[in-house]
Tab-separated table of C-alpha atoms and ligand atoms in Angstrom:
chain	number	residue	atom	x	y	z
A	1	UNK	CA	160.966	28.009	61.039
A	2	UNK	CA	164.363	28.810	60.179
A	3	UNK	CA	165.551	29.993	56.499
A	4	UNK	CA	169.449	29.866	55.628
A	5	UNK	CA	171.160	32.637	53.946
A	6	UNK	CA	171.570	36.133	53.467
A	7	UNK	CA	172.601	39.206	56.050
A	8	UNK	CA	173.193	38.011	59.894
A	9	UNK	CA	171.681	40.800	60.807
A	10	UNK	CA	168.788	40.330	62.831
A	11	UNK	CA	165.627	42.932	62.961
A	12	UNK	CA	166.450	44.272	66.269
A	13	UNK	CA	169.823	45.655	64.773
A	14	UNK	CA	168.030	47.840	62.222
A	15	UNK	CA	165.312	48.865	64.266
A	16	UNK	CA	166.446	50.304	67.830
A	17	UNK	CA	162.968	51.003	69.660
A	18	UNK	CA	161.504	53.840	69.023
A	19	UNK	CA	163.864	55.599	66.591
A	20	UNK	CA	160.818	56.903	64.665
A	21	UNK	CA	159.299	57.795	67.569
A	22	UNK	CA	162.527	60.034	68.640
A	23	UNK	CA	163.608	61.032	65.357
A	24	UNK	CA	161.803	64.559	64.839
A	25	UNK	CA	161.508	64.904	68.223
A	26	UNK	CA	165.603	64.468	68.857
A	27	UNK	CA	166.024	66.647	65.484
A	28	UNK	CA	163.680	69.277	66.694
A	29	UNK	CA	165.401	69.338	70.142
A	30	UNK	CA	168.688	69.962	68.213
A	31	UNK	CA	167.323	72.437	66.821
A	32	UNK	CA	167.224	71.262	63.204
A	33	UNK	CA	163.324	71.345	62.051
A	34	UNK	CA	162.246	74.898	61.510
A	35	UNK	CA	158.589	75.392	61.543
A	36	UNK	CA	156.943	74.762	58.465
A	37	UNK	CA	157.161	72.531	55.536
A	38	UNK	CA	159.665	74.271	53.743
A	39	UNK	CA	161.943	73.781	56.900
A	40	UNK	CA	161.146	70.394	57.761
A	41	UNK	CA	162.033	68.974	53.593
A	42	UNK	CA	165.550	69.844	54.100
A	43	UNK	CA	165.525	68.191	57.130
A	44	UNK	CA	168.825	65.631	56.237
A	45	UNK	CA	170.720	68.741	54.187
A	46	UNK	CA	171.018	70.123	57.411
A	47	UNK	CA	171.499	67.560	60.104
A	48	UNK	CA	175.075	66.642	60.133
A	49	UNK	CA	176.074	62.856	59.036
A	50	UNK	CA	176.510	61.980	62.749
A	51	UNK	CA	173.352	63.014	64.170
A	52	UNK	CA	171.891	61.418	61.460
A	53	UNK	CA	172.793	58.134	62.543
A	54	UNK	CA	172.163	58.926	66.356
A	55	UNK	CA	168.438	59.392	65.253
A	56	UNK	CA	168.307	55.869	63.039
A	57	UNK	CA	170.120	53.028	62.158
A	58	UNK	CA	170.371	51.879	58.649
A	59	UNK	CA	170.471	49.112	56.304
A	60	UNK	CA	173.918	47.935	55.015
A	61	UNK	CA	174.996	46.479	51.491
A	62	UNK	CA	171.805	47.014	49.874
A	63	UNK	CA	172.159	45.287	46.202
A	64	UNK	CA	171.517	48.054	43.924
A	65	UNK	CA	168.683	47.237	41.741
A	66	UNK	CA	168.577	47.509	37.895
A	67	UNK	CA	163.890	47.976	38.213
A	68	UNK	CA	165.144	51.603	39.774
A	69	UNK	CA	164.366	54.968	38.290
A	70	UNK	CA	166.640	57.470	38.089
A	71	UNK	CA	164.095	59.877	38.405
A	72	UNK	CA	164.653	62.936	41.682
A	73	UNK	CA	163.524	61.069	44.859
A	74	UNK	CA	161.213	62.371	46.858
A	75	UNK	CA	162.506	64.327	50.286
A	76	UNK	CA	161.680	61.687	52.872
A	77	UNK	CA	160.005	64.476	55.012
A	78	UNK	CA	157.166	64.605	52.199
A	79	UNK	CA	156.772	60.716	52.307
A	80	UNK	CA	157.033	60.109	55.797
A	81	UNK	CA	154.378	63.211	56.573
A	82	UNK	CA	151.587	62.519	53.890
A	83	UNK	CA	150.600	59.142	53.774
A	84	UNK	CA	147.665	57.007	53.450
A	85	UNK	CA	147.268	54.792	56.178
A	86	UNK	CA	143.577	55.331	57.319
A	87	UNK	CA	143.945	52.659	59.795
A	88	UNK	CA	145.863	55.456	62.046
A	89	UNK	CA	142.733	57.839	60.239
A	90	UNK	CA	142.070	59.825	57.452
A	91	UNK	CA	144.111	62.865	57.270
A	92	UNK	CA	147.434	62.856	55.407
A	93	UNK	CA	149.248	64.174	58.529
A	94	UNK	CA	147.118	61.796	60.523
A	95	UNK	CA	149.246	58.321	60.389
A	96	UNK	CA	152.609	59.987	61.095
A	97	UNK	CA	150.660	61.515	64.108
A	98	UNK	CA	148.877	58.261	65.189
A	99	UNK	CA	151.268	55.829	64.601
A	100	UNK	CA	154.348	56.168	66.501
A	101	UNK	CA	153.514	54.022	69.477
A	102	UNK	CA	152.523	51.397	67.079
A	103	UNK	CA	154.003	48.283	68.285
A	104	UNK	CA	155.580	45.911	65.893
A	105	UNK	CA	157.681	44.030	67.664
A	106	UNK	CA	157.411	39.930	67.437
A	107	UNK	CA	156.059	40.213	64.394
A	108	UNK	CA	154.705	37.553	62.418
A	109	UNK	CA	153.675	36.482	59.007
A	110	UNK	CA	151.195	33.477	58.443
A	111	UNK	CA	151.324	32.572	54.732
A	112	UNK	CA	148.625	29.617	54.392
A	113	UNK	CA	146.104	27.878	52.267
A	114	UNK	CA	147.169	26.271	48.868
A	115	UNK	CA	150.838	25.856	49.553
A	116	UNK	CA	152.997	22.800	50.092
A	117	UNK	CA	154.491	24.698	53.006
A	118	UNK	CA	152.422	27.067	55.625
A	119	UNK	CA	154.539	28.805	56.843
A	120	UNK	CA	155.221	31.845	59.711
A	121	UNK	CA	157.867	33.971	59.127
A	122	UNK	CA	159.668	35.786	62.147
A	123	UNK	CA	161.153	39.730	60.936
A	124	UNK	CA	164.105	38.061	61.484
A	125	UNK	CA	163.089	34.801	59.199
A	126	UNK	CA	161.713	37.440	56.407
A	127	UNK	CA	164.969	39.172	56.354
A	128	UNK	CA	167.371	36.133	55.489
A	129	UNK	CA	164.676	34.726	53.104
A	130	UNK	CA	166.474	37.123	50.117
A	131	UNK	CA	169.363	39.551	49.854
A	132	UNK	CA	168.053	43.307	50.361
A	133	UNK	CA	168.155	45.464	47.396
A	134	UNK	CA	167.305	48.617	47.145
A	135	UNK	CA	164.399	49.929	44.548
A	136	UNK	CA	163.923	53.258	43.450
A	137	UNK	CA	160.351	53.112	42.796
A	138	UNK	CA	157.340	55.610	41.434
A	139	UNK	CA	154.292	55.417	43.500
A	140	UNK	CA	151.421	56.924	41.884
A	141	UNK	CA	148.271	56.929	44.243
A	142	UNK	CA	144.951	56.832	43.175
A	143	UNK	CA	144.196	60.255	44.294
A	144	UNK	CA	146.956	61.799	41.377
A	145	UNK	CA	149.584	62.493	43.536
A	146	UNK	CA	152.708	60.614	43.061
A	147	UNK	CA	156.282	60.086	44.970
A	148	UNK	CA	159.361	58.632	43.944
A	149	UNK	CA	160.689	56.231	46.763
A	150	UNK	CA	163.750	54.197	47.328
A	151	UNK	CA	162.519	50.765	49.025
A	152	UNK	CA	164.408	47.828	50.549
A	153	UNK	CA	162.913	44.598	49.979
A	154	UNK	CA	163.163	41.580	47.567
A	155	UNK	CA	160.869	40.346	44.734
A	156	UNK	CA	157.961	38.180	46.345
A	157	UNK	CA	158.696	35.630	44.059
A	158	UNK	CA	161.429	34.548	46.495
A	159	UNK	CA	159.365	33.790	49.165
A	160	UNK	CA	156.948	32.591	46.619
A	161	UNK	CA	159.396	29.639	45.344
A	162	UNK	CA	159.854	28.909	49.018
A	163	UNK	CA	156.375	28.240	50.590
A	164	UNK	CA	155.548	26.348	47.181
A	165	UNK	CA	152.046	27.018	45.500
A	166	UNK	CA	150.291	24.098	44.333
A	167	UNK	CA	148.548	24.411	41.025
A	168	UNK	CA	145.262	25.408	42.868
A	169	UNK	CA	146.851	28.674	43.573
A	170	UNK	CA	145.669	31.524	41.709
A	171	UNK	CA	145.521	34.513	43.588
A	172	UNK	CA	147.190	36.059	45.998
A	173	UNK	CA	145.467	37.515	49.029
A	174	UNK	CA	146.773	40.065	51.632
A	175	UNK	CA	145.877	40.776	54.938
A	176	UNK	CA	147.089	43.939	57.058
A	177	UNK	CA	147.318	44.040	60.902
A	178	UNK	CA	144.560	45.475	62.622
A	179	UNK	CA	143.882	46.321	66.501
A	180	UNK	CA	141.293	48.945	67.758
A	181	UNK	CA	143.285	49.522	70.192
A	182	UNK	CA	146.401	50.100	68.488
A	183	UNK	CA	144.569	51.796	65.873
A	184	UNK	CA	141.874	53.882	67.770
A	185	UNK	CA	141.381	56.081	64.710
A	186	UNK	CA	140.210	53.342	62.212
A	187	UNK	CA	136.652	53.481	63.769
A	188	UNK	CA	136.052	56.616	61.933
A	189	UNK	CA	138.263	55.561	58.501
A	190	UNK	CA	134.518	54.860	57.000
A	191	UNK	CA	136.223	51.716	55.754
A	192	UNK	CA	136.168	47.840	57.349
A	193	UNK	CA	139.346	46.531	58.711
A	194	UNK	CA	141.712	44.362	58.599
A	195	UNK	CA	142.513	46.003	55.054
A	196	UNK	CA	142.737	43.284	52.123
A	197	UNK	CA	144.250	43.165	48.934
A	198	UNK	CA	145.225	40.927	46.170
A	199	UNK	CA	147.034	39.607	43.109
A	200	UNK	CA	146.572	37.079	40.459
A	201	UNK	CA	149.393	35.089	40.579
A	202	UNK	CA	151.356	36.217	37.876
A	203	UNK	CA	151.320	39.348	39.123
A	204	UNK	CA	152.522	38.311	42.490
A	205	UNK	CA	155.387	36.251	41.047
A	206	UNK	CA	156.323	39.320	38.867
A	207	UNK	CA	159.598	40.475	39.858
A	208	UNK	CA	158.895	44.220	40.089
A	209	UNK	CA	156.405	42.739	43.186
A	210	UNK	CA	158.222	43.868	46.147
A	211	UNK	CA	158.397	42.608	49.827
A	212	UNK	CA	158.981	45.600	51.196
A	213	UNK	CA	161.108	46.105	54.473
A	214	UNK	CA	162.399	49.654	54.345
A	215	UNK	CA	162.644	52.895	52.598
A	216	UNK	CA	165.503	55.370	52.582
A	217	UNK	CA	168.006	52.910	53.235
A	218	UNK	CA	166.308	52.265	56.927
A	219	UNK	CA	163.573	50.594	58.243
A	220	UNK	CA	160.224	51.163	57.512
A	221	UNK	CA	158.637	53.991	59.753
A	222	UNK	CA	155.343	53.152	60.853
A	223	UNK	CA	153.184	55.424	58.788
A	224	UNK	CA	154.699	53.690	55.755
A	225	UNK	CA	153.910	50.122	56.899
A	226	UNK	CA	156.082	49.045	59.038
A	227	UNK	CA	157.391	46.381	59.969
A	228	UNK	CA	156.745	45.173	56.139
A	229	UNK	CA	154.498	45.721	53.361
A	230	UNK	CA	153.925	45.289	49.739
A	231	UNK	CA	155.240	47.570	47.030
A	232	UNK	CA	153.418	47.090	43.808
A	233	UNK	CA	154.548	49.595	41.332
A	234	UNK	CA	152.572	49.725	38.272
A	235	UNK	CA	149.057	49.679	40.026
A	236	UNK	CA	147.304	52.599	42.068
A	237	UNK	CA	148.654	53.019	45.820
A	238	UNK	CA	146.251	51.136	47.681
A	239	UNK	CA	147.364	47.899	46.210
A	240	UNK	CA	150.493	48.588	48.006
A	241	UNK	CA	149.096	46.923	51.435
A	242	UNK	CA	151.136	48.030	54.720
A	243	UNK	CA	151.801	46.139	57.666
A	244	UNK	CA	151.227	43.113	56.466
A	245	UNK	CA	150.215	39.817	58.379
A	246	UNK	CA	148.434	37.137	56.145
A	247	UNK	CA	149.282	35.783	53.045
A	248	UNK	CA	146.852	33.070	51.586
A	249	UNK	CA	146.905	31.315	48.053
A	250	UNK	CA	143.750	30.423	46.732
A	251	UNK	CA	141.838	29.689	43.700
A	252	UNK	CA	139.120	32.522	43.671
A	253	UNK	CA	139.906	36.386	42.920
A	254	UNK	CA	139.845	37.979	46.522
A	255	UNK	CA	138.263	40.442	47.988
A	256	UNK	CA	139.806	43.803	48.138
A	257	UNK	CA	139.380	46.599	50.835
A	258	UNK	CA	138.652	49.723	47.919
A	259	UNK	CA	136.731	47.402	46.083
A	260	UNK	CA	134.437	46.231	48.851
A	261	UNK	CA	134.004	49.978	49.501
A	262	UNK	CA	133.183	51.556	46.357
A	263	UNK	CA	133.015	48.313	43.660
A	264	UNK	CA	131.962	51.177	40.906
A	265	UNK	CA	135.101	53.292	41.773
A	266	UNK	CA	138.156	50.926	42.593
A	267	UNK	CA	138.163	47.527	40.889
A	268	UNK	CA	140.634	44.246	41.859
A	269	UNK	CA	143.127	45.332	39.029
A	270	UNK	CA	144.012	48.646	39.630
A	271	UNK	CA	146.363	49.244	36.786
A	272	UNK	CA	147.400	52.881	36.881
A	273	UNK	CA	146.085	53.943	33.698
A	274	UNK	CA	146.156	57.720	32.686
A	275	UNK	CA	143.092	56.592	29.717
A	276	UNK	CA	140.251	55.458	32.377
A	277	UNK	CA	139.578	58.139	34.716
A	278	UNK	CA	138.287	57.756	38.454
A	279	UNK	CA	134.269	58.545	38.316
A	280	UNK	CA	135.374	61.681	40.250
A	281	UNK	CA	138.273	62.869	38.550
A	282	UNK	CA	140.549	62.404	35.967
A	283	UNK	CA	143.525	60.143	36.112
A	284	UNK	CA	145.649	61.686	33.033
A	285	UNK	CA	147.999	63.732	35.394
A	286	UNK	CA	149.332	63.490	38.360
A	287	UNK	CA	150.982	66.015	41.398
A	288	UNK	CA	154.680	64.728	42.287
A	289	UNK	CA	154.698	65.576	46.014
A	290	UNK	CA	156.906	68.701	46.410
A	291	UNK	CA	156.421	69.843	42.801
A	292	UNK	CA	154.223	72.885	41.982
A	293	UNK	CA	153.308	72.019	37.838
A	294	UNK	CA	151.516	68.696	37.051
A	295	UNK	CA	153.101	66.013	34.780
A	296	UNK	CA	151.591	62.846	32.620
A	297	UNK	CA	150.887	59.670	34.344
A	298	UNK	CA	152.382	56.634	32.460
A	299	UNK	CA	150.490	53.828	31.339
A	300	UNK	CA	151.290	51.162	33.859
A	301	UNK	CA	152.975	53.978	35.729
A	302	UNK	CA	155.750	53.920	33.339
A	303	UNK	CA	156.455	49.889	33.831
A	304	UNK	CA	154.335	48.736	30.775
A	305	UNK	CA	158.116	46.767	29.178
A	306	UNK	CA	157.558	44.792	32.321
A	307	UNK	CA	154.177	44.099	33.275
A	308	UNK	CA	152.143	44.534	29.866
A	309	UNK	CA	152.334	41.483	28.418
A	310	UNK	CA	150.464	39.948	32.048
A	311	UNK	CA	147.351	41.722	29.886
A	312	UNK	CA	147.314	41.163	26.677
A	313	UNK	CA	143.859	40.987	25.051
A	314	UNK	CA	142.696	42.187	28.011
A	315	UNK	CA	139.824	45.288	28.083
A	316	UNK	CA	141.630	47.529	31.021
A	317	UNK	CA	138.433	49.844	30.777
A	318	UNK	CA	136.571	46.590	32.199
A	319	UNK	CA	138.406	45.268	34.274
A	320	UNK	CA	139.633	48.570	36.068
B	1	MTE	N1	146.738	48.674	55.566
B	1	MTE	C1	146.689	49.720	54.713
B	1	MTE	N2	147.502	49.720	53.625
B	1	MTE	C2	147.484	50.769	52.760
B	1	MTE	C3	146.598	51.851	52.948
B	1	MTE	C4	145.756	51.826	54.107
B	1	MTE	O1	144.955	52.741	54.363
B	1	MTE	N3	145.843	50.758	54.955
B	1	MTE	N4	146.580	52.893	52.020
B	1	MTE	C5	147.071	52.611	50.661
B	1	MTE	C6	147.205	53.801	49.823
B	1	MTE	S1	145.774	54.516	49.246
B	1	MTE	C7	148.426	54.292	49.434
B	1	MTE	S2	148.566	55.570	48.317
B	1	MTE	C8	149.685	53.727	50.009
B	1	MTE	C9	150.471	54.847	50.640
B	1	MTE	O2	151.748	54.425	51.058
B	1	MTE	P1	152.715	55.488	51.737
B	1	MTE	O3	151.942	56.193	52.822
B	1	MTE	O4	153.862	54.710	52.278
B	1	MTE	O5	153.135	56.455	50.663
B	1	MTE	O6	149.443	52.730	50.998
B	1	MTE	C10	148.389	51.829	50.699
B	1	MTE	N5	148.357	50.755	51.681
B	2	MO	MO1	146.428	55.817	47.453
């Protein structure tokens, strides 16, 4: 299907193959990454504007949205370098390792069941569905570290209006890519794939619920969830589901990869919420990735004016 509107920029012009897979590599062959972490963070203070742009090719005219922090952002080293993405295995330094042959071209997304319109949306098709903004976002994972992120995507609501829910709908349910043999590693993740998530409606048709496209002005790189994800900001991490390829409205509360793992640890909500700890550890501070001292988590990771109201009367020790 085609959708009017927006950029004429198709997805091929903003991701030239491979550029993730070249960009250390070309960087380190110019002799720009030092060994070490330390070197590696500074990594676009010293790279000149020009070979920046030979190693990546970048959005243009992102709308600058008012949802963003003005908080530091993280060094894209840091979020590019320790991810979860345990389909690509467990180790933080394991899906920037593992995933840069992942292939994402012809990529499609099948949203289905109770909509007026199915619908499969191209990279291209996804791109023109909205203008791109770009959203400075905290990310607080479940694990108390935290990064601040600039994204480029849209509020879901926009594709939302488009496919048309009918009044069955209820939830939200996501599904990410999955291929053994893209994704070797996930055999030993200790989790079932394809990963699944979900929302209740009105927190899908929140507008702080971003499609997410990008980061850092560019295309998403793999180990982020490329070539599109979800970016939920007021709930844990691993609601934020990466590579995404199913989207299906439906009546009953779906099932959700963390909570299908370990139901007393991780329920469907997933509010971060420094006043109900983790069984295993407290949630009441968190690590900023590159910062030494601890700080507060937020309630609602700081987005409580926004999302609060969605649960009122609510017991959020409950339903966790
Ligand atoms: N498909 C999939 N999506 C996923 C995960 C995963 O393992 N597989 N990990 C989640 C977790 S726990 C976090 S904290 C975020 C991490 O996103 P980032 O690596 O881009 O920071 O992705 C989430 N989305
Ligand atoms: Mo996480």
């Amino acid at each position: 299907m085609l959708i009017g509107r927006a950029a004429d920029l198709t997805y091929a012009d903003v991701t030239p193959k491979a550029v993730y897979l070249n960009r250390r590599k070309f960087l380190q062959a110019m002799g720009i990454v030092g060994a070490g972490v330390a070197a590696g963070r500074r990594i676009f203070e010293l790279a000149s504007p020009s070979q920046r742009a030979l190693a990546a090719t970048k959005f243009s005219g992102l709308v600058k949205s008012p949802f963003s922090t003005t908080e530091k952002i993280t060094p894209y080293e840091d979020v590019t370098h320790y991810n979860n993405f345990y389909e690509f295995g467990t180790d933080k330094a394991d899906p920037a390792r593992n995933a840069q042959k992942f292939d994402t071209s012809n990529w499609v997304v099948s949203v289905e069941g109770d909509v007026a319109k199915p619908s499969k949306f191209t990279m291209d098709e996804i791109l023109k569905l909205a203008p791109l903004e770009e959203r400075i976002y905290r990310h607080r994972c479940v694990e108390a570290w935290s990064i601040v992120v600039p994204w480029t995507g849209f509020s879901f609501s926009n594709l939302v209006k488009l496919v048309e829910p009918t009044p069955k709908a209820k939830f939200v349910a996501f599904q990410s890519y999955y291929n053994s043999r893209q994704m070797p590693q996930g055999r030993w993740a200790g989790i079932d794939f394809p990963y699944v998530e979900g929302l209740r409606m009105d927190e899908a048709i929140n507008p702080l619920t971003l499609l997410c496209v990008g980061m850092y002005g560019e295309s998403l790189p793999n180990q982020d969830g490329a070539p599109v994800r979800m970016v939920i900001p007021w709930k844990y991490g691993f609601k934020s589901i990466k590579s995404l390829v199913k989207i299906k409205f439906q009546s009953k509360m779906p099932p959700t990869t963390w909570n299908l793992a370990a139901p007393n640890e991780y329920g469907f909500y997933s509010n971060v919420n420094p006043n109900v700890d983790h069984p295993r550890w407290s949630q009441a501070r968190e690590r900023r990735l590159g910062e030494i001292f601890k700080r507060p988590t937020l309630m609602f990771n700081g987005y409580g004016d926004q999302v609060a109201s969605m649960y009122t009367g609510m017991d959020l020790k409950k339903y966790y």
